[in-house]
Short mmCIF file of C-alpha atoms in Angstrom, two decimals:
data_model
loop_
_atom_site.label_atom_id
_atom_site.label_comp_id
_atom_site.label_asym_id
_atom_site.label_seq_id
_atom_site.Cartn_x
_atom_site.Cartn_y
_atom_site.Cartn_z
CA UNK A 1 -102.83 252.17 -159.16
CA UNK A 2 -104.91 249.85 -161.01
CA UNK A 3 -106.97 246.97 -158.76
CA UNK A 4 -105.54 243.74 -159.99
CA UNK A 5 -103.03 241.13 -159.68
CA UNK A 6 -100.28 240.73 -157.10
CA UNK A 7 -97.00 238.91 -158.57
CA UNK A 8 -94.59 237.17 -156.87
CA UNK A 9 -91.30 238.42 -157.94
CA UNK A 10 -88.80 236.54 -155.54
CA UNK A 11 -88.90 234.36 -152.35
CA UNK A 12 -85.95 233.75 -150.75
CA UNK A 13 -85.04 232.23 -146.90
CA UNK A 14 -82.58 231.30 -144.74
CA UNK A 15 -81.31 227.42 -144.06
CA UNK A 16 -83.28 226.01 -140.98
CA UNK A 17 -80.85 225.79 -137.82
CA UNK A 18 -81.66 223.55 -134.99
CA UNK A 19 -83.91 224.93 -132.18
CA UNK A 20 -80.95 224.45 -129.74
CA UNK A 21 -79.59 227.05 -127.61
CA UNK A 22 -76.23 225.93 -127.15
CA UNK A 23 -75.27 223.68 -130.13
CA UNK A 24 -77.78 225.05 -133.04
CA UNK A 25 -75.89 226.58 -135.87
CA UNK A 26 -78.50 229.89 -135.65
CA UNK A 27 -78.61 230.13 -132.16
CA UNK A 28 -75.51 233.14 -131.97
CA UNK A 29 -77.66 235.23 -134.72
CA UNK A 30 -79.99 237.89 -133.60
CA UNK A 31 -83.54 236.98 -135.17
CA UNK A 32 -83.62 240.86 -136.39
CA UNK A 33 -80.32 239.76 -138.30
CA UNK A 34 -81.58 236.37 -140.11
CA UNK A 35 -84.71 238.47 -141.39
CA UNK A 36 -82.45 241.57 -142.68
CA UNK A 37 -80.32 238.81 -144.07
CA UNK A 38 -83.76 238.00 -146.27
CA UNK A 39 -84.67 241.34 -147.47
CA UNK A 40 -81.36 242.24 -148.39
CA UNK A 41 -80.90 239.10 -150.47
CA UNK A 42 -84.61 240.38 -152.16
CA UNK A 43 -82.64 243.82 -152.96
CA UNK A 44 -79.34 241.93 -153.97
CA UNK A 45 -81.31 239.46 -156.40
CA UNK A 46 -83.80 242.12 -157.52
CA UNK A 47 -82.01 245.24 -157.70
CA UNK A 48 -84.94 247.29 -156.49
CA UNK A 49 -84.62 250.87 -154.96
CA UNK A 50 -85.33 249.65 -151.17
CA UNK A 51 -87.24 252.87 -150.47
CA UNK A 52 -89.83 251.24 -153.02
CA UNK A 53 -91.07 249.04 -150.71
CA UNK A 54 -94.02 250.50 -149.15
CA UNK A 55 -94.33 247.95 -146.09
CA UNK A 56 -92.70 244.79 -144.79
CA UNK A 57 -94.92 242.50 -142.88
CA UNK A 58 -93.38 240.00 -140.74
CA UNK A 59 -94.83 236.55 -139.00
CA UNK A 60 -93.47 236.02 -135.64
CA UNK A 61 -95.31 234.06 -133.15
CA UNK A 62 -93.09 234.91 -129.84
CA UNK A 63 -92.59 238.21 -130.32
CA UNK A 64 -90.57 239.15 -126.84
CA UNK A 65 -87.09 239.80 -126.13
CA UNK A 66 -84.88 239.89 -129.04
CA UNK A 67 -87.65 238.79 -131.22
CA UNK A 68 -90.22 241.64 -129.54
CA UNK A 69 -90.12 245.04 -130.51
CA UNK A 70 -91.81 245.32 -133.80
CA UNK A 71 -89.15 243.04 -135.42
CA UNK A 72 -90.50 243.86 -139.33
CA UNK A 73 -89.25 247.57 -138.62
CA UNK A 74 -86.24 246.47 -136.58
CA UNK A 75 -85.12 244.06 -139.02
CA UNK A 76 -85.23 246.58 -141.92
CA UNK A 77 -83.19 248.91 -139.70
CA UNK A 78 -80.58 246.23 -139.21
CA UNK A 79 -80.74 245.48 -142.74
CA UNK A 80 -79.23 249.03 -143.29
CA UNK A 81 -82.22 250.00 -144.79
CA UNK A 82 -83.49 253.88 -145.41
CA UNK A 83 -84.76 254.51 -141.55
CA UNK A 84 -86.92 257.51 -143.26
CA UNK A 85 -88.67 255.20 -146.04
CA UNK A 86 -88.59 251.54 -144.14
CA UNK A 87 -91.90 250.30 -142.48
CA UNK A 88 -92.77 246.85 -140.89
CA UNK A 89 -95.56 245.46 -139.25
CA UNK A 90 -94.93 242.23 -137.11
CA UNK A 91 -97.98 240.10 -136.66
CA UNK A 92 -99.23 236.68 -134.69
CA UNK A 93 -101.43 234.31 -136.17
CA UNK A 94 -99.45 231.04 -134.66
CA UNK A 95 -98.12 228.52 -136.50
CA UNK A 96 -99.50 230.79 -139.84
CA UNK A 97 -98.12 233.95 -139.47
CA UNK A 98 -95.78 234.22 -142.32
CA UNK A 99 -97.89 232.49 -144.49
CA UNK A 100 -100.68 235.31 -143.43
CA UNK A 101 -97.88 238.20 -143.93
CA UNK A 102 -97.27 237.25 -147.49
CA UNK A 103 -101.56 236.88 -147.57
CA UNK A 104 -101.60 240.43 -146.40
CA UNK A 105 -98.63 242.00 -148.43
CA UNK A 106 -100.22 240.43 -151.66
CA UNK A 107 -104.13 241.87 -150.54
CA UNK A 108 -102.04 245.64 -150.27
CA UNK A 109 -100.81 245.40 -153.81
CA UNK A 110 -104.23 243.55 -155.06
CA UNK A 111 -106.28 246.10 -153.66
CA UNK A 112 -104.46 248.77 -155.78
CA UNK A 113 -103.25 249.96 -152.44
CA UNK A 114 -99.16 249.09 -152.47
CA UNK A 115 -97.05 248.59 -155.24
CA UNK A 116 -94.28 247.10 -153.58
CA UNK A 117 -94.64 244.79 -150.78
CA UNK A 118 -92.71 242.34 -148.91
CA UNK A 119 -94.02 239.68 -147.17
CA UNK A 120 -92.38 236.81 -144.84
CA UNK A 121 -91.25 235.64 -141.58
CA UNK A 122 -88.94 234.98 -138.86
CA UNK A 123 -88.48 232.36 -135.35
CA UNK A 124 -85.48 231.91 -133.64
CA UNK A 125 -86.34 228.71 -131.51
CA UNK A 126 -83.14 228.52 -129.94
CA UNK A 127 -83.95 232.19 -127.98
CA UNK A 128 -87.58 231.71 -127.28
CA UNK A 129 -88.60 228.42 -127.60
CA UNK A 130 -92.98 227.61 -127.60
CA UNK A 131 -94.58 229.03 -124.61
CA UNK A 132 -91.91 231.54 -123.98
CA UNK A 133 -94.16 234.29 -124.04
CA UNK A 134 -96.40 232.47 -120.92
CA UNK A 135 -99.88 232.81 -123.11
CA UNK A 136 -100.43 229.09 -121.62
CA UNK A 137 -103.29 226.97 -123.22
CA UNK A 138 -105.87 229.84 -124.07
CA UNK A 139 -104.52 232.70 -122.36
CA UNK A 140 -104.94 231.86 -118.72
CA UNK A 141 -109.01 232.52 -119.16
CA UNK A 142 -110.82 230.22 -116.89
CA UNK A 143 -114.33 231.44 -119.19
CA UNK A 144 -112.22 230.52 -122.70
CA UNK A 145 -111.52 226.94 -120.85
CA UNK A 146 -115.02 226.77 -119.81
CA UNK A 147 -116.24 227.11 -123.31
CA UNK A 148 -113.52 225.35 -125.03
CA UNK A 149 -111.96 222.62 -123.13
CA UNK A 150 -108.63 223.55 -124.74
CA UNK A 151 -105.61 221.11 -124.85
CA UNK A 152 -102.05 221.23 -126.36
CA UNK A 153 -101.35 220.59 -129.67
CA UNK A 154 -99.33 217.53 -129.38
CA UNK A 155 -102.96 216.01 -127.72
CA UNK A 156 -105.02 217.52 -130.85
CA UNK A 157 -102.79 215.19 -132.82
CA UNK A 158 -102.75 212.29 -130.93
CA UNK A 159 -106.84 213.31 -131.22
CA UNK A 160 -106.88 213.11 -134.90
CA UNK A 161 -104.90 209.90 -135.55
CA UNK A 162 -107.59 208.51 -133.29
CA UNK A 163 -110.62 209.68 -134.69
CA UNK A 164 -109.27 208.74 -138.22
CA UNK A 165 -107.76 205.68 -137.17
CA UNK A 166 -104.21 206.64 -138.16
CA UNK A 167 -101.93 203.81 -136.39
CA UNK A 168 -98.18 204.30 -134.89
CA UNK A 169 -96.92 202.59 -137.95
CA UNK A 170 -99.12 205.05 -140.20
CA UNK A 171 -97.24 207.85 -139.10
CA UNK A 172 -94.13 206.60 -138.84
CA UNK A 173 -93.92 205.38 -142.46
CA UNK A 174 -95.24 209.03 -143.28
CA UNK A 175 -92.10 210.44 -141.23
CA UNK A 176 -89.77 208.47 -142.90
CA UNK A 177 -91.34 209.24 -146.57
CA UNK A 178 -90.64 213.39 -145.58
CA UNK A 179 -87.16 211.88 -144.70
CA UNK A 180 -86.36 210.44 -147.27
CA UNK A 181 -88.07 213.17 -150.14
CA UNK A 182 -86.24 215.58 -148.24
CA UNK A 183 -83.07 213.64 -148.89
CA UNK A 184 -83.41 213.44 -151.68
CA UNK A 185 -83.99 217.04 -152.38
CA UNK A 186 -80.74 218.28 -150.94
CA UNK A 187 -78.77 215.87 -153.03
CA UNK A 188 -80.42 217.45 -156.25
CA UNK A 189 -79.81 221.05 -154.73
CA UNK A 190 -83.37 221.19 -155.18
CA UNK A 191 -82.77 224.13 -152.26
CA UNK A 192 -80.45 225.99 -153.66
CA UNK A 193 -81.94 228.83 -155.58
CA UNK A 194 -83.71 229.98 -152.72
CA UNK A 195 -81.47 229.58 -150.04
CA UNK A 196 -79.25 232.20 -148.51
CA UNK A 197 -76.46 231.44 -146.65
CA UNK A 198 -76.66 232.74 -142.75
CA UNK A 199 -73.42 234.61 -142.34
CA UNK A 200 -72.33 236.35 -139.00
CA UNK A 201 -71.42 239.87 -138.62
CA UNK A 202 -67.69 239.50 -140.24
CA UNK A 203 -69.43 237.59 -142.89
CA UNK A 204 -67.95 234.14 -142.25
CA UNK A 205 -70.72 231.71 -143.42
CA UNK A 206 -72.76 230.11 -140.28
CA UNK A 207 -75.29 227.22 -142.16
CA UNK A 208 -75.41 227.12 -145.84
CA UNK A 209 -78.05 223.80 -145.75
CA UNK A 210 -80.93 223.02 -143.24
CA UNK A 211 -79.61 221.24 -140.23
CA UNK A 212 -82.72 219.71 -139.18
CA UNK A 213 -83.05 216.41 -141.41
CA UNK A 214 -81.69 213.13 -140.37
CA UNK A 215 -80.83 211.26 -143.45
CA UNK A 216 -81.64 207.59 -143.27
CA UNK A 217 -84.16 208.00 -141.07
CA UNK A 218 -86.47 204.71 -141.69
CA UNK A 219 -90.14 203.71 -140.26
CA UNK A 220 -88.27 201.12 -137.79
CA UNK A 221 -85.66 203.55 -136.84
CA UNK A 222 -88.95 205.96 -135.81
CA UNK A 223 -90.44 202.81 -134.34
CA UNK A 224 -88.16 202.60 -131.40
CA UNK A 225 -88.78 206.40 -130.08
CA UNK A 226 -90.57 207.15 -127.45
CA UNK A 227 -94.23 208.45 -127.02
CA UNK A 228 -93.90 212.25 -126.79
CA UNK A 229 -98.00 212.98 -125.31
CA UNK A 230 -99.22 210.43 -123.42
CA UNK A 231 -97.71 211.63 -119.84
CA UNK A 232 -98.81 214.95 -120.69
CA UNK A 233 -102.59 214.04 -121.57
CA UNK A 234 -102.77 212.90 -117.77
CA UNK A 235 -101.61 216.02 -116.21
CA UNK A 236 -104.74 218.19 -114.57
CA UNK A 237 -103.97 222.10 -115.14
CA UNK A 238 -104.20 223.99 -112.05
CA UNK A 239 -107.64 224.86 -111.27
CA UNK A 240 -108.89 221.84 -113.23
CA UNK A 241 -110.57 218.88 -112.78
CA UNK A 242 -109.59 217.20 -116.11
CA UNK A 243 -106.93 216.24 -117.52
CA UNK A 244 -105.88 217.08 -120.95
CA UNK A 245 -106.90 213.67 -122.34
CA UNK A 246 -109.99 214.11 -120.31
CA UNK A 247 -110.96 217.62 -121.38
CA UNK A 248 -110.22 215.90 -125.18
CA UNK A 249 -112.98 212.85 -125.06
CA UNK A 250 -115.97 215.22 -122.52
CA UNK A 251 -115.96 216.98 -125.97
CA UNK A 252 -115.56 213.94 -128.72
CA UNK A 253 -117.89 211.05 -126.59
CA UNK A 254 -117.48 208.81 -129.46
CA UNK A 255 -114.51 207.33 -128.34
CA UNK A 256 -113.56 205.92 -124.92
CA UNK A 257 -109.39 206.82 -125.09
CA UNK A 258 -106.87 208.93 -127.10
CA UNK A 259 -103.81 206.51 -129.02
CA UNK A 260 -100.93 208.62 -128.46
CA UNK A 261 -98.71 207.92 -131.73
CA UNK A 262 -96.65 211.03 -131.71
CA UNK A 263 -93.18 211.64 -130.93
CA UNK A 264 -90.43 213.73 -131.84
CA UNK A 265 -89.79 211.84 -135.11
CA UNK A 266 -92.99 212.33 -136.25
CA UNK A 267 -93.87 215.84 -135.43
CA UNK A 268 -92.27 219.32 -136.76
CA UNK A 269 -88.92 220.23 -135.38
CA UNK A 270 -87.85 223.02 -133.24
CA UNK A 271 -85.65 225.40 -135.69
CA UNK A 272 -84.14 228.40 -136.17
CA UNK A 273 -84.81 230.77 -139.70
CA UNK A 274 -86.77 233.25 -141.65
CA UNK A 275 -87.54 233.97 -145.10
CA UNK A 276 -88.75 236.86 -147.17
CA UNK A 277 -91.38 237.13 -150.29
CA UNK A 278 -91.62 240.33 -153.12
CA UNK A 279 -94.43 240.88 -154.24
CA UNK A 280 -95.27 243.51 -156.76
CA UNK A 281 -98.25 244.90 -158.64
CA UNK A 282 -97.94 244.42 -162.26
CA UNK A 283 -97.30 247.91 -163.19
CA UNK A 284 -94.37 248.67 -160.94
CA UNK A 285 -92.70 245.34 -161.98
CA UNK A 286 -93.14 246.05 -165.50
CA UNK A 287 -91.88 249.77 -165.10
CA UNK A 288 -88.73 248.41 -163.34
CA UNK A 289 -88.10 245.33 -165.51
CA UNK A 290 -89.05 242.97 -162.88
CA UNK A 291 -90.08 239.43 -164.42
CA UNK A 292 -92.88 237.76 -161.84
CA UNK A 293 -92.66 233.96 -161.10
CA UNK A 294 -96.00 233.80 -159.79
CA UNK A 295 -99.28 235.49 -159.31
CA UNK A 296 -101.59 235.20 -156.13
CA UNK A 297 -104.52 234.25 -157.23
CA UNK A 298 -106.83 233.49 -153.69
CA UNK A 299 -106.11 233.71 -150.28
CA UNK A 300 -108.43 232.22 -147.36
CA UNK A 301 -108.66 231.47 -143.62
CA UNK A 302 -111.08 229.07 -141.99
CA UNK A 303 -112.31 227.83 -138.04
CA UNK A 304 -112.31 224.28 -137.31
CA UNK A 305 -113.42 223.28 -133.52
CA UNK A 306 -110.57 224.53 -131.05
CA UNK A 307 -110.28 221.82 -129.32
CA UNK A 308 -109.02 218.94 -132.03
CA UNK A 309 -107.52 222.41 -133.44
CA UNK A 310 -105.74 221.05 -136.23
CA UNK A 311 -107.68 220.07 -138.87
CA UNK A 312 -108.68 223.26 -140.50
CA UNK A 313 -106.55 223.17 -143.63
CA UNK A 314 -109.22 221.16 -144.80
CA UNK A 315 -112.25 223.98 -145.13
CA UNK A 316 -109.42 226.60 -145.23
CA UNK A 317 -108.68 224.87 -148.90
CA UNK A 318 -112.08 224.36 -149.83
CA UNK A 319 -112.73 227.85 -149.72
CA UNK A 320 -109.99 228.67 -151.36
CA UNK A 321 -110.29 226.36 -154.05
CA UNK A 322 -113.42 227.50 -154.61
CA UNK A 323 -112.73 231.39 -154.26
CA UNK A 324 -110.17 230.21 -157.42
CA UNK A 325 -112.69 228.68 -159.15
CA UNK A 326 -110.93 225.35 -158.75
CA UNK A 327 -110.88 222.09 -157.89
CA UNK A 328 -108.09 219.86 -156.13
CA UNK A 329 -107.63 218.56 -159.48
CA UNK A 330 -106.67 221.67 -160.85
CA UNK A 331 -103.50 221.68 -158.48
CA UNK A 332 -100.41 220.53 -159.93
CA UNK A 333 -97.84 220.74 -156.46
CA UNK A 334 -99.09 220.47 -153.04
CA UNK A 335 -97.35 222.15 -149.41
CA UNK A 336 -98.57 220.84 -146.62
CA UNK A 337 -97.18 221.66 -143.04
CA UNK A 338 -96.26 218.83 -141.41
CA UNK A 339 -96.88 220.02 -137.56
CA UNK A 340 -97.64 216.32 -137.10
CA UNK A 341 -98.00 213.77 -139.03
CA UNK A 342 -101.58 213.07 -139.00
CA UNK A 343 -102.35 216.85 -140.17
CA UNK A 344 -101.26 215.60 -143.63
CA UNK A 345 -102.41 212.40 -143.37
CA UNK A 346 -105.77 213.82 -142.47
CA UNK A 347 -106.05 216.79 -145.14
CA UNK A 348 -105.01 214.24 -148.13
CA UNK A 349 -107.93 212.11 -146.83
CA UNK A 350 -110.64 214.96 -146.65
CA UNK A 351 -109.71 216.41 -150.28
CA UNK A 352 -108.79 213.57 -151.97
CA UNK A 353 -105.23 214.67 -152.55
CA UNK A 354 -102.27 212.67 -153.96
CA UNK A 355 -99.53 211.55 -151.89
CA UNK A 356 -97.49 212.18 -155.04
CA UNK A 357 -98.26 215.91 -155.47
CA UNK A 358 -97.61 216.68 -151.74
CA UNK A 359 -94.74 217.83 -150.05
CA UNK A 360 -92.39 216.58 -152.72
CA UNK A 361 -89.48 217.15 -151.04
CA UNK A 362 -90.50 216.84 -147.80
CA UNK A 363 -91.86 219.36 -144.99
CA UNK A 364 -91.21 220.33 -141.32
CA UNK A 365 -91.25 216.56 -139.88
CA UNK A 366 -87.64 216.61 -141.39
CA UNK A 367 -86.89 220.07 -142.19
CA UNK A 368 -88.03 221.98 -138.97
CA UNK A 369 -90.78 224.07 -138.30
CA UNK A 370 -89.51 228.06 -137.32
CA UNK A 371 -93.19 229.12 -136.25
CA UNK A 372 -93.61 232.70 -138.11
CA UNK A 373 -91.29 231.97 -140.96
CA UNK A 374 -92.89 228.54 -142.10
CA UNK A 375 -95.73 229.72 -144.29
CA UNK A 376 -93.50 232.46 -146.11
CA UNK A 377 -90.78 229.20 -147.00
CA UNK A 378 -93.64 227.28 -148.17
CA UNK A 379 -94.67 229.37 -150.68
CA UNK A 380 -91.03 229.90 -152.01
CA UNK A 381 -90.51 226.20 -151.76
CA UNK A 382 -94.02 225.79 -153.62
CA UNK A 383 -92.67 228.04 -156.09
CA UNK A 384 -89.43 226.69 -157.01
CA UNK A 385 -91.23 223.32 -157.39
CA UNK A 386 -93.59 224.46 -159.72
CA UNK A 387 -90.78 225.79 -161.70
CA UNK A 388 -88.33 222.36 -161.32
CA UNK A 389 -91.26 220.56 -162.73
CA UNK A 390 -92.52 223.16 -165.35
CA UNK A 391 -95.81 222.62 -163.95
CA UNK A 392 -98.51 226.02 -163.29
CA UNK A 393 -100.56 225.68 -160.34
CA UNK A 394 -99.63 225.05 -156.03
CA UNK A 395 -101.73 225.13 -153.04
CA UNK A 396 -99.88 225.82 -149.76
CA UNK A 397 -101.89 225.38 -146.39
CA UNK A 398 -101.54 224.85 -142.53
CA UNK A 399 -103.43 224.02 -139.80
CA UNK A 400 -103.10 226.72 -137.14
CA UNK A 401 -103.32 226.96 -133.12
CA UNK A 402 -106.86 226.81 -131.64
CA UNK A 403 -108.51 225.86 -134.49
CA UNK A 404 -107.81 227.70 -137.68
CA UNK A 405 -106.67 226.67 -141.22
CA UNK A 406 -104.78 228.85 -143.80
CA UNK A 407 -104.26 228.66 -147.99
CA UNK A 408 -102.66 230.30 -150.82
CA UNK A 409 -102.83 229.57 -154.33
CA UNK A 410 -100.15 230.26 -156.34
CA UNK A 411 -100.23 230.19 -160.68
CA UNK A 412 -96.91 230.87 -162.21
CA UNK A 413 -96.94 233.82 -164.30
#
């Protein structure tokens, strides 16, 4: 095996279903079952020998009860895959854990290590909603909370608007832009060639289309919600003597109180979905026919202070811009997660982006936001826009729990 380039040969993922336990379309299908659902629509599309495929490494951020388990091997089990050839490896790095499984599936094959990789994600919301797995805010370490005075995200973002002076009506109108791009993407079937039906176990079709968005959606229908943080930035953990707003402004003094603009309309939605990525080393695709769609040209992670947390897509695509030997310029579509709406308002700022390049058809404030499956759709929906436009070059990044930043960039092939 020759050291070299990793391709992207397919991405593929499910439609998101609402995070809700009783009424969301996803919420009957085992999580082991909407990720084998992925890989086998890789083999289906691809036609490749299954017991090619040296690993499958899988993003899942609550990995307990039907999600626990080492879900990568369990999914390729229920997928009906070789049990003597199929490995998986499930792994947790919050909010960018399938984005850091395709990372890691593309360093095997780049290292001249793998030849055949697959890379992605999975979250069913409606099972094991945030927090289910009782981590609390930094683990339940009184030290960690010592050094860090550590606060949930929702407060982070409420912390950012502040700082950058982001106003109610500034996120809003960005909310209702992701509406409406997003609307306008379904009507195109801009979608379509990456999304696989969900079908139950006699192979009726559950959700065909993401469930999440709320068409119409306009900046004075978002105008009327509710506040979703500022009750919660008064409450004092147990053991504390600060609240969470409190434990926010003893570590940024500059300002004297925290503007809660965030609310459900705003922020990412609780969902339901997974997705899947192939990625090959040139010599196996070539010996197998397989035409790539993409190449992986740089990967990178970055720290940002813990307790604003969210802000590290920002040096995360610095240094991958610059491990690319490029500039922000040099990027032709933009995928930003939109965990709230000030983390893209925020990273456009910092890099100089444009609002035109980013999130074209809209992102998790009006799509959903399935924890360990997010990253692994974005690149597939970078992809596929790249494509759509005939354009060559994407950057796909998100800001991470406690602190940490993720990017990819992507050159069609």
């Amino acid at each position: 095996m020759a050291i070299g380039d990793a391709w992207i040969i397919d991405a593929v993922r499910t439609p998101r279903g609402r995070g809700k336990r009783e009424t969301g379309a996803l919420s009957t299908i085992h999580p082991q079952e909407l990720m084998a659902q992925t890989l086998n629509a890789l083999k289906d599309r691809n036609g490749f020998e299954t017991t090619d495929v040296e690993d499958v490494v899988v993003g899942c951020v609550t990995a307990v009860g039907e999600q626990g388990g080492c879900i990568a091997r369990m999914s390729a089990l229920a997928a009906g895959w070789d049990p003597q050839a199929a490995t998986g490896v499930t792994l947790n790095r919050f909010c960018g854990s399938g984005q850091q499984a395709v990372n890691f599936a593309a360093m095997g094959v780049m290292a001249g290590q793998q030849d055949l990789v697959i890379g992605g994600g999975v979250e069913s919301m409606s099972k094991h909603g945030m927090g289910a797995d009782k981590s609390g805010i930094g683990g339940h370490n009184p030290h960690l909370r010592e050094l860090h005075p550590l606060v949930p995200q929702g407060i982070s973002a409420d912390l950012i608007a502040t700082l950058e002076g982001f106003s109610r009506s500034d996120v809003d109108a960005y909310a209702a832009e992701s509406q409406a791009r997003c609307e306008r993407a379904q009507r195109e079937g801009r979608f379509d060639g990456s999304l696989v039906p969900v079908t139950d176990r006699q192979g009726d079709v559950v959700l065909d289309r993401d469930e999440h968005p709320r068409a119409g959606t306009t900046a004075e229908s978002l105008g009327k919600l509710p506040l979703s943080f500022d009750q919660l930035g008064r409450y004092v953990q147990k053991g504390d003597e600060l609240s969470f707003v409190e434990k926010a402004l003893s570590r940024y003094q500059q300002i004297d109180s925290i503007e809660h603009v965030h609310h459900a309309g705003n922020s990412s939605g609780i969902v339901d979905g997974a997705a899947s990525v192939l990625i090959a080393s040139p010599e196996y695709a070539k010996a197998h026919d397989m035409s790539p769609r993409a190449r992986i040209v740089a990967t990178a992670t970055a720290g940002d202070e813990p307790v604003i947390m969210l802000t590290a897509p920002t040096p995360s695509s610095k240094r991958v811009l610059e491990k690319a030997g490029m500039e922000i310029g040099d990027i032709d579509v933009i995928e930003i997660n939109e965990a709230f709406a000030a983390v893209p308002l925020k990273t456009m700022r910092d890099l100089g982006m444009d609002h035109a390049k980013v999130n074209i058809n809209g992102g998790a404030i009006a799509m959903g936001h399935p924890l360990g499956a997010t990253g692994a759709m974005l690149i597939g929906t970078a992809l596929d826009e790249l494509e759509r436009q005939d354009k060559s070059t994407a950057l796909v990044t998100m800001c991470i729990g406690n602190g940490m930043g993720i990017a990819t960039v992507l050159e069609r092939v």
